[in-house]
């Protein structure tokens, strides 16, 4: 009775709260304003104060926020339930006048997976104002949520807006707090904010349309950033029906890479991908398959650090010319450099804000977009096909590909068109449309996405230059230039005479920005996130960069310049010498033979490995054959690939790892069951045993490779002898069936502490061991290798990891088995004495690292390695181990 009175409606019965929920709404459909009642009691607060940048920044739309006193959420108006989030914390309602609202209970409540929320309604239900929708348990939710605030957001803000918003303060349940009215009635709507719904309304197909809905977990350690968003948008554009991607009550049109990024999805987040009909199933599957594929984390990305890529305001006062100044930032690409400073100041582009002829402006924008697209496509073509690109060209092509998808983004174009229609010039409209999204990305509080704002700035500038009929002037650089800038756009980087660039120092940006990736791929030392002082440095001053330590020294003493120059020369000469000697065998000074082999992930890698002197392949990550497709490769296809790689290695030993699917390497078509902790669930060999036919097919393909005996089989994620024995039985059965007379060598990866600790037991039955330090570190330190927040601490030099390697080596030796290391640790020259001292006799590294690893091994004496490795086991942490090594082998 009380509730019905508060909501001003006649109760259907005295027990209205329990029985009204799905009753028909009162009144006929309305096209005018609708009053919105407070869905619960509490305190109305300004939405800008909500502790979440997406809501506070109105990225999803305008709305109201209530800090709740109650625990039952009621319908704020008559309407239909158009969407229920599976986490039960968010609900979409459509009012009779067509307004769509998203009601969201609490911040960061998606992670509760519905725990503490009880629904009273089903999707599609008609509800009357005041009907209870959800009961929630504050005691369960509060400890896990960032805030309990309840938000009501208008998601089709392009047509409907909030009017007569009540002042912040206490509000009773059912009291009117605002009205929802058509936008053209609103007096103060900004054309831009009204025109840019970066998330689409929760549109639902009519009941008779079969919705295709899948869940995908993001595997990219850096979340749904620009490049994956671009790929998803490309898939969605191929679908004949609309596809939406939702996360935590937010929804994006999958055709829009920008709106996908604004979802702010992180590694491990579950996205719901939906197509409005069966015709979209193929595209949805392609998206799900793609999202489940990790990027090559760890090997080619700089370590993540918590640094924002926000642009830095220029402080006009220059630092005195000639005065020594030291600056510190974050390593983006390691290495040392000496040179002279040159500041790169991006010229502001001037244009009129308004224009008289909207049709001409729209045509001009379209033409500029076409021309920019053609220019980028030409740049990609100049980089050659995939085979020719090599490492750095590949990165650049990927980044340019992401830029192409921004240019095709329907939301950016639609937003600019609307501004043009309201009398703005094409340059103004395009700039404003892109600026809005740059602000949204920077406001998400996500470092990686904030860095992607630079990519938007890049296409913004390219299109503006086209519109203004201008071309970016090519900078004339002196030899050994150290560029100083606020940030560097990828397109600016592409235009530089790179052989004259000694180093890069940026006030803003971050270690995972595209410019950081490009600099690292070109071997140009770069320090980023230095802060505003970088921009006060004058041109033409001497500078030293020690990017590995993130140090920049302006006007250093001349003897420092001399000593760094000497160090650079020595290092270059050493590298050249190492490359020249890369083909030779490798022994320590006292004659102990160490095999240096390569980690491969493709046939192209095999070529690089040979060029760098690899003595074989210590780890072929066979996942390369299984990712980015919709079904597993058959036996023949696998056989052809393995044979081609073995042939390319000219008879050198080739260790093929069986499929390592699961956790950080998702192969969607295997349909692994959703595990609470994928890294501790079905992965590696456990997945193969769960789907033995995939294992059998792969084993047969490997057994067919000629000459027999060149290939060995390596099993990932072995934790128990029982698992090993089961797989060994499968391998033996296939060998006998194929008529191979002698057994193939089978080894296990030491990636799990149990395998290291019981290596002695394994050693009786396995042929060899290979330590996967990437996973061994993850499991020894209980730190998720996908979690960028832990990247700095995920240290393979940690004595706990080293002790496990020592145990494994000792166990292997008991039965005369050899042990190698194929994790990233083997790619660091400084780790060579440590691993060899622990008893490792094979180092499997990235192809490019091989010459330096071989050179390092040739400098070592076994007794020194053993003594230092033993001492390292007793140190406190990885840092202490590294300094011990640096003291003994400063030249490595
Ligand atoms: C490892 O874990 O160290 C390893 C080599 O395997 P991956 O990195 O492919 O998991
Ligand atoms: Mg591994």
PDB file of C-alpha atoms and ligand atoms in Angstrom, residues 619 621 657 660 665 683 749 751 772-775 785 822-823, ligand 1:
ATOM      1  CA  UNK A 619      60.423 -24.941 -28.958  1.00  0.00           C
ATOM      2  CA  UNK A 621      54.884 -23.244 -30.519  1.00  0.00           C
ATOM      3  CA  UNK A 657      55.395 -28.713 -28.618  1.00  0.00           C
ATOM      4  CA  UNK A 660      49.235 -25.554 -25.644  1.00  0.00           C
ATOM      5  CA  UNK A 665      46.197 -19.198 -25.415  1.00  0.00           C
ATOM      6  CA  UNK A 683      45.244 -25.887 -20.404  1.00  0.00           C
ATOM      7  CA  UNK A 749      58.006 -28.771 -20.121  1.00  0.00           C
ATOM      8  CA  UNK A 751      56.237 -25.021 -16.131  1.00  0.00           C
ATOM      9  CA  UNK A 772      59.135 -22.806 -19.515  1.00  0.00           C
ATOM     10  CA  UNK A 773      60.181 -19.929 -17.283  1.00  0.00           C
ATOM     11  CA  UNK A 774      57.237 -17.762 -18.353  1.00  0.00           C
ATOM     12  CA  UNK A 775      54.732 -20.125 -16.803  1.00  0.00           C
ATOM     13  CA  UNK A 785      51.189 -13.464 -16.555  1.00  0.00           C
ATOM     14  CA  UNK A 822      62.813 -22.265 -23.570  1.00  0.00           C
ATOM     15  CA  UNK A 823      61.079 -19.511 -21.571  1.00  0.00           C
TER      16      UNK A 823
HETATM   17  C1  LIG B   1      56.911 -20.760 -20.991  1.00  0.00           C
HETATM   18  O1  LIG B   1      55.882 -20.857 -20.309  1.00  0.00           O
HETATM   19  O2  LIG B   1      57.997 -20.320 -20.551  1.00  0.00           O
HETATM   20  C2  LIG B   1      56.878 -21.141 -22.398  1.00  0.00           C
HETATM   21  C3  LIG B   1      57.974 -21.217 -23.124  1.00  0.00           C
HETATM   22  O3  LIG B   1      55.671 -21.385 -22.944  1.00  0.00           O
HETATM   23  P1  LIG B   1      54.643 -20.217 -23.370  1.00  0.00           P
HETATM   24  O4  LIG B   1      55.301 -18.889 -23.135  1.00  0.00           O
HETATM   25  O5  LIG B   1      54.324 -20.466 -24.792  1.00  0.00           O
HETATM   26  O6  LIG B   1      53.507 -20.485 -22.436  1.00  0.00           O
END
